[in-house]
Amino acid sequence: MPPHSDYGFLTLLLQDEVEGLQIQFQGKWFTVHPINNAFIVNVGDHLEIFSNGKYKSVLHRVLVNSSKPRRSVASLHSVCFNSTVRPSPKLIDEANPKRYVDTDFETFLAYVSTTETKRKSFLESRKFTSILHR
Ligand SMILES: O=C(O)CCC(=O)C(=O)O
Ligand SMILES: [Fe+2]
């Protein structure tokens, strides 16, 4: 699975004992070692936006190997698909300005139909800094 961040709020992930999942941190890839009977809780793009960047929607990928099959179950949890996601007003003040534009599922669909997807992620496109430097 190519590098991506999860669209939505939270992902609960159960992986078997075969390694493959990696996250990117400070430009480097790290393997997420499987822990028996434990869920991996992954912050999605919407939670990063809602928390105004306090929680990060981590870039991750899955590597395949030629010796062992690997199974994982991802349960993706999102807000209702016609609702708008925006930074929580409780986290915005003069010292902490709004860092993301409001977003909804329609905006996401419009985004994935553009060529911009090849250059940056949807989450990246929602950042005010990204819009100013377009
Ligand atoms: O198989 C995995 O460990 C991750 C799957 C994943 O990233 C996804 O379904 O979004
Ligand atoms: Fe994912």
PDB file of C-alpha atoms and ligand atoms in Angstrom:
ATOM      1  CA  MET A   1       0.000   0.000   0.000  1.00  0.00           C
ATOM      2  CA  PRO A   2       1.546   3.338  -1.036  1.00  0.00           C
ATOM      3  CA  PRO A   3       2.275   6.128   1.452  1.00  0.00           C
ATOM      4  CA  HIS A   4      -0.902   7.874   2.627  1.00  0.00           C
ATOM      5  CA  SER A   5      -2.567   9.358   5.680  1.00  0.00           C
ATOM      6  CA  ASP A   6      -6.040   8.158   6.611  1.00  0.00           C
ATOM      7  CA  TYR A   7      -8.960  10.341   5.573  1.00  0.00           C
ATOM      8  CA  GLY A   8     -11.440  10.462   8.459  1.00  0.00           C
ATOM      9  CA  PHE A   9     -11.169  10.758  12.217  1.00  0.00           C
ATOM     10  CA  LEU A  10      -9.687   7.600  13.710  1.00  0.00           C
ATOM     11  CA  THR A  11      -8.570   4.248  12.357  1.00  0.00           C
ATOM     12  CA  LEU A  12      -8.460   1.141  14.538  1.00  0.00           C
ATOM     13  CA  LEU A  13      -6.108  -1.372  13.026  1.00  0.00           C
ATOM     14  CA  LEU A  14      -5.493  -4.989  13.897  1.00  0.00           C
ATOM     15  CA  GLN A  15      -2.475  -6.566  12.222  1.00  0.00           C
ATOM     16  CA  ASP A  16      -1.275 -10.154  12.509  1.00  0.00           C
ATOM     17  CA  GLU A  17       2.290 -11.095  13.499  1.00  0.00           C
ATOM     18  CA  VAL A  18       3.751 -10.346  10.046  1.00  0.00           C
ATOM     19  CA  GLU A  19       5.490  -6.968   9.823  1.00  0.00           C
ATOM     20  CA  GLY A  20       4.730  -4.607   6.974  1.00  0.00           C
ATOM     21  CA  LEU A  21       3.219  -1.423   8.368  1.00  0.00           C
ATOM     22  CA  GLN A  22       5.581   1.542   8.525  1.00  0.00           C
ATOM     23  CA  ILE A  23       5.119   5.144   9.609  1.00  0.00           C
ATOM     24  CA  GLN A  24       7.135   8.138   8.510  1.00  0.00           C
ATOM     25  CA  PHE A  25       8.768  10.244  11.216  1.00  0.00           C
ATOM     26  CA  GLN A  26      11.195  13.080  10.481  1.00  0.00           C
ATOM     27  CA  GLY A  27      11.555  11.866   6.899  1.00  0.00           C
ATOM     28  CA  LYS A  28      12.458   8.273   7.821  1.00  0.00           C
ATOM     29  CA  TRP A  29      10.370   5.085   7.698  1.00  0.00           C
ATOM     30  CA  PHE A  30       9.896   3.049  10.901  1.00  0.00           C
ATOM     31  CA  THR A  31       8.288  -0.375  11.183  1.00  0.00           C
ATOM     32  CA  VAL A  32       5.314  -0.651  13.550  1.00  0.00           C
ATOM     33  CA  HIS A  33       6.097  -3.968  15.238  1.00  0.00           C
ATOM     34  CA  PRO A  34       2.965  -6.053  15.710  1.00  0.00           C
ATOM     35  CA  ILE A  35       1.773  -6.512  19.317  1.00  0.00           C
ATOM     36  CA  ASN A  36      -0.441  -9.522  19.894  1.00  0.00           C
ATOM     37  CA  ASN A  37      -4.136  -8.684  20.425  1.00  0.00           C
ATOM     38  CA  ALA A  38      -3.495  -4.943  20.397  1.00  0.00           C
ATOM     39  CA  PHE A  39      -5.120  -2.290  18.256  1.00  0.00           C
ATOM     40  CA  ILE A  40      -3.105   0.400  16.532  1.00  0.00           C
ATOM     41  CA  VAL A  41      -5.015   3.667  16.875  1.00  0.00           C
ATOM     42  CA  ASN A  42      -4.248   5.944  13.984  1.00  0.00           C
ATOM     43  CA  VAL A  43      -5.158   9.640  13.941  1.00  0.00           C
ATOM     44  CA  GLY A  44      -6.844  10.574  10.655  1.00  0.00           C
ATOM     45  CA  ASP A  45      -6.820  13.823   8.657  1.00  0.00           C
ATOM     46  CA  HIS A  46     -10.047  15.046  10.255  1.00  0.00           C
ATOM     47  CA  LEU A  47      -8.707  14.699  13.782  1.00  0.00           C
ATOM     48  CA  GLU A  48      -5.575  16.626  12.771  1.00  0.00           C
ATOM     49  CA  ILE A  49      -7.799  19.393  11.374  1.00  0.00           C
ATOM     50  CA  PHE A  50     -10.205  19.336  14.374  1.00  0.00           C
ATOM     51  CA  SER A  51      -7.289  19.547  16.816  1.00  0.00           C
ATOM     52  CA  ASN A  52      -5.780  22.399  14.712  1.00  0.00           C
ATOM     53  CA  GLY A  53      -2.629  20.322  14.219  1.00  0.00           C
ATOM     54  CA  LYS A  54      -2.184  19.192  17.852  1.00  0.00           C
ATOM     55  CA  TYR A  55      -2.614  15.557  16.810  1.00  0.00           C
ATOM     56  CA  LYS A  56      -0.897  14.476  13.602  1.00  0.00           C
ATOM     57  CA  SER A  57      -2.340  12.299  10.889  1.00  0.00           C
ATOM     58  CA  VAL A  58       0.744  10.196  10.258  1.00  0.00           C
ATOM     59  CA  LEU A  59       1.982   9.225   6.811  1.00  0.00           C
ATOM     60  CA  HIS A  60       2.166   5.430   6.607  1.00  0.00           C
ATOM     61  CA  ARG A  61       2.646   2.657   4.070  1.00  0.00           C
ATOM     62  CA  VAL A  62       2.560  -1.133   3.958  1.00  0.00           C
ATOM     63  CA  LEU A  63       5.410  -3.194   2.536  1.00  0.00           C
ATOM     64  CA  VAL A  64       4.825  -6.640   1.108  1.00  0.00           C
ATOM     65  CA  ASN A  65       7.220  -9.553   1.464  1.00  0.00           C
ATOM     66  CA  SER A  66       7.640 -12.589  -0.742  1.00  0.00           C
ATOM     67  CA  SER A  67       7.655 -15.225   2.000  1.00  0.00           C
ATOM     68  CA  LYS A  68       4.676 -14.745   4.342  1.00  0.00           C
ATOM     69  CA  PRO A  69       1.118 -13.613   3.728  1.00  0.00           C
ATOM     70  CA  ARG A  70       0.004 -10.756   5.949  1.00  0.00           C
ATOM     71  CA  ARG A  71      -3.494  -9.950   7.183  1.00  0.00           C
ATOM     72  CA  SER A  72      -4.756  -6.730   8.696  1.00  0.00           C
ATOM     73  CA  VAL A  73      -8.190  -5.341   9.463  1.00  0.00           C
ATOM     74  CA  ALA A  74      -8.696  -1.585   9.375  1.00  0.00           C
ATOM     75  CA  SER A  75     -11.802  -0.018  10.870  1.00  0.00           C
ATOM     76  CA  LEU A  76     -12.132   3.576   9.698  1.00  0.00           C
ATOM     77  CA  HIS A  77     -14.184   5.957  11.832  1.00  0.00           C
ATOM     78  CA  SER A  78     -15.437   9.226  10.420  1.00  0.00           C
ATOM     79  CA  VAL A  79     -17.925  11.967  10.997  1.00  0.00           C
ATOM     80  CA  CYS A  80     -21.180  11.916   9.028  1.00  0.00           C
ATOM     81  CA  PHE A  81     -20.185  12.403   5.408  1.00  0.00           C
ATOM     82  CA  ASN A  82     -22.180  15.609   4.864  1.00  0.00           C
ATOM     83  CA  SER A  83     -20.728  17.395   7.897  1.00  0.00           C
ATOM     84  CA  THR A  84     -18.004  20.030   7.791  1.00  0.00           C
ATOM     85  CA  VAL A  85     -14.790  19.478   9.709  1.00  0.00           C
ATOM     86  CA  ARG A  86     -12.951  22.530  11.048  1.00  0.00           C
ATOM     87  CA  PRO A  87     -10.478  23.342  13.819  1.00  0.00           C
ATOM     88  CA  SER A  88     -12.296  23.382  17.168  1.00  0.00           C
ATOM     89  CA  PRO A  89     -13.042  27.026  18.163  1.00  0.00           C
ATOM     90  CA  LYS A  90     -11.889  26.079  21.686  1.00  0.00           C
ATOM     91  CA  LEU A  91      -8.355  25.660  20.363  1.00  0.00           C
ATOM     92  CA  ILE A  92      -8.196  28.915  18.415  1.00  0.00           C
ATOM     93  CA  ASP A  93      -6.977  32.210  19.840  1.00  0.00           C
ATOM     94  CA  GLU A  94      -4.500  34.940  18.971  1.00  0.00           C
ATOM     95  CA  ALA A  95      -1.515  32.785  19.850  1.00  0.00           C
ATOM     96  CA  ASN A  96      -2.969  29.777  18.023  1.00  0.00           C
ATOM     97  CA  PRO A  97      -4.558  30.899  14.755  1.00  0.00           C
ATOM     98  CA  LYS A  98      -6.648  28.573  12.639  1.00  0.00           C
ATOM     99  CA  ARG A  99      -4.237  26.432  10.593  1.00  0.00           C
ATOM    100  CA  TYR A 100      -6.667  24.556   8.337  1.00  0.00           C
ATOM    101  CA  VAL A 101      -9.512  25.513   6.051  1.00  0.00           C
ATOM    102  CA  ASP A 102     -12.959  23.993   6.611  1.00  0.00           C
ATOM    103  CA  THR A 103     -13.426  20.756   4.765  1.00  0.00           C
ATOM    104  CA  ASP A 104     -16.071  18.232   3.839  1.00  0.00           C
ATOM    105  CA  PHE A 105     -16.471  15.079   1.789  1.00  0.00           C
ATOM    106  CA  GLU A 106     -17.427  17.009  -1.351  1.00  0.00           C
ATOM    107  CA  THR A 107     -14.148  18.962  -1.171  1.00  0.00           C
ATOM    108  CA  PHE A 108     -12.285  15.683  -0.790  1.00  0.00           C
ATOM    109  CA  LEU A 109     -13.951  14.168  -3.857  1.00  0.00           C
ATOM    110  CA  ALA A 110     -13.212  17.307  -5.873  1.00  0.00           C
ATOM    111  CA  TYR A 111      -9.587  17.153  -4.711  1.00  0.00           C
ATOM    112  CA  VAL A 112      -9.002  13.505  -5.657  1.00  0.00           C
ATOM    113  CA  SER A 113     -10.264  14.208  -9.158  1.00  0.00           C
ATOM    114  CA  THR A 114      -7.507  16.821  -9.691  1.00  0.00           C
ATOM    115  CA  THR A 115      -3.888  16.264 -10.699  1.00  0.00           C
ATOM    116  CA  GLU A 116      -2.817  17.959  -7.446  1.00  0.00           C
ATOM    117  CA  THR A 117      -3.094  14.549  -5.719  1.00  0.00           C
ATOM    118  CA  LYS A 118       0.149  13.564  -7.445  1.00  0.00           C
ATOM    119  CA  ARG A 119       2.078  16.404  -5.811  1.00  0.00           C
ATOM    120  CA  LYS A 120       0.680  16.568  -2.291  1.00  0.00           C
ATOM    121  CA  SER A 121      -1.821  14.984   0.026  1.00  0.00           C
ATOM    122  CA  PHE A 122      -5.381  16.135   0.687  1.00  0.00           C
ATOM    123  CA  LEU A 123      -4.392  17.072   4.233  1.00  0.00           C
ATOM    124  CA  GLU A 124      -1.547  19.201   2.904  1.00  0.00           C
ATOM    125  CA  SER A 125      -4.029  21.001   0.617  1.00  0.00           C
ATOM    126  CA  ARG A 126      -6.178  21.939   3.671  1.00  0.00           C
ATOM    127  CA  LYS A 127      -3.379  23.860   5.413  1.00  0.00           C
ATOM    128  CA  PHE A 128      -3.532  27.652   5.209  1.00  0.00           C
ATOM    129  CA  THR A 129       0.238  27.725   4.595  1.00  0.00           C
ATOM    130  CA  SER A 130      -0.249  25.439   1.610  1.00  0.00           C
ATOM    131  CA  ILE A 131      -2.971  27.681   0.145  1.00  0.00           C
ATOM    132  CA  LEU A 132      -0.872  30.842   0.589  1.00  0.00           C
ATOM    133  CA  HIS A 133       2.107  29.287  -1.224  1.00  0.00           C
ATOM    134  CA  ARG A 134       0.146  27.794  -4.106  1.00  0.00           C
TER     135      ARG A 134
HETATM  136  O1  LIG B   1      -2.514  -3.010   6.634  1.00  0.00           O
HETATM  137  C1  LIG B   1      -2.147  -2.121   7.388  1.00  0.00           C
HETATM  138  O2  LIG B   1      -1.407  -2.326   8.358  1.00  0.00           O
HETATM  139  C2  LIG B   1      -2.548  -0.684   7.162  1.00  0.00           C
HETATM  140  C3  LIG B   1      -3.727  -0.473   6.247  1.00  0.00           C
HETATM  141  C4  LIG B   1      -3.995   0.957   6.006  1.00  0.00           C
HETATM  142  O3  LIG B   1      -3.131   1.784   6.118  1.00  0.00           O
HETATM  143  C5  LIG B   1      -5.338   1.401   5.623  1.00  0.00           C
HETATM  144  O4  LIG B   1      -6.225   0.560   5.407  1.00  0.00           O
HETATM  145  O5  LIG B   1      -5.545   2.630   5.538  1.00  0.00           O
HETATM  146 FE    FE B   2      -4.004   3.790   6.222  1.00  0.00          FE
END
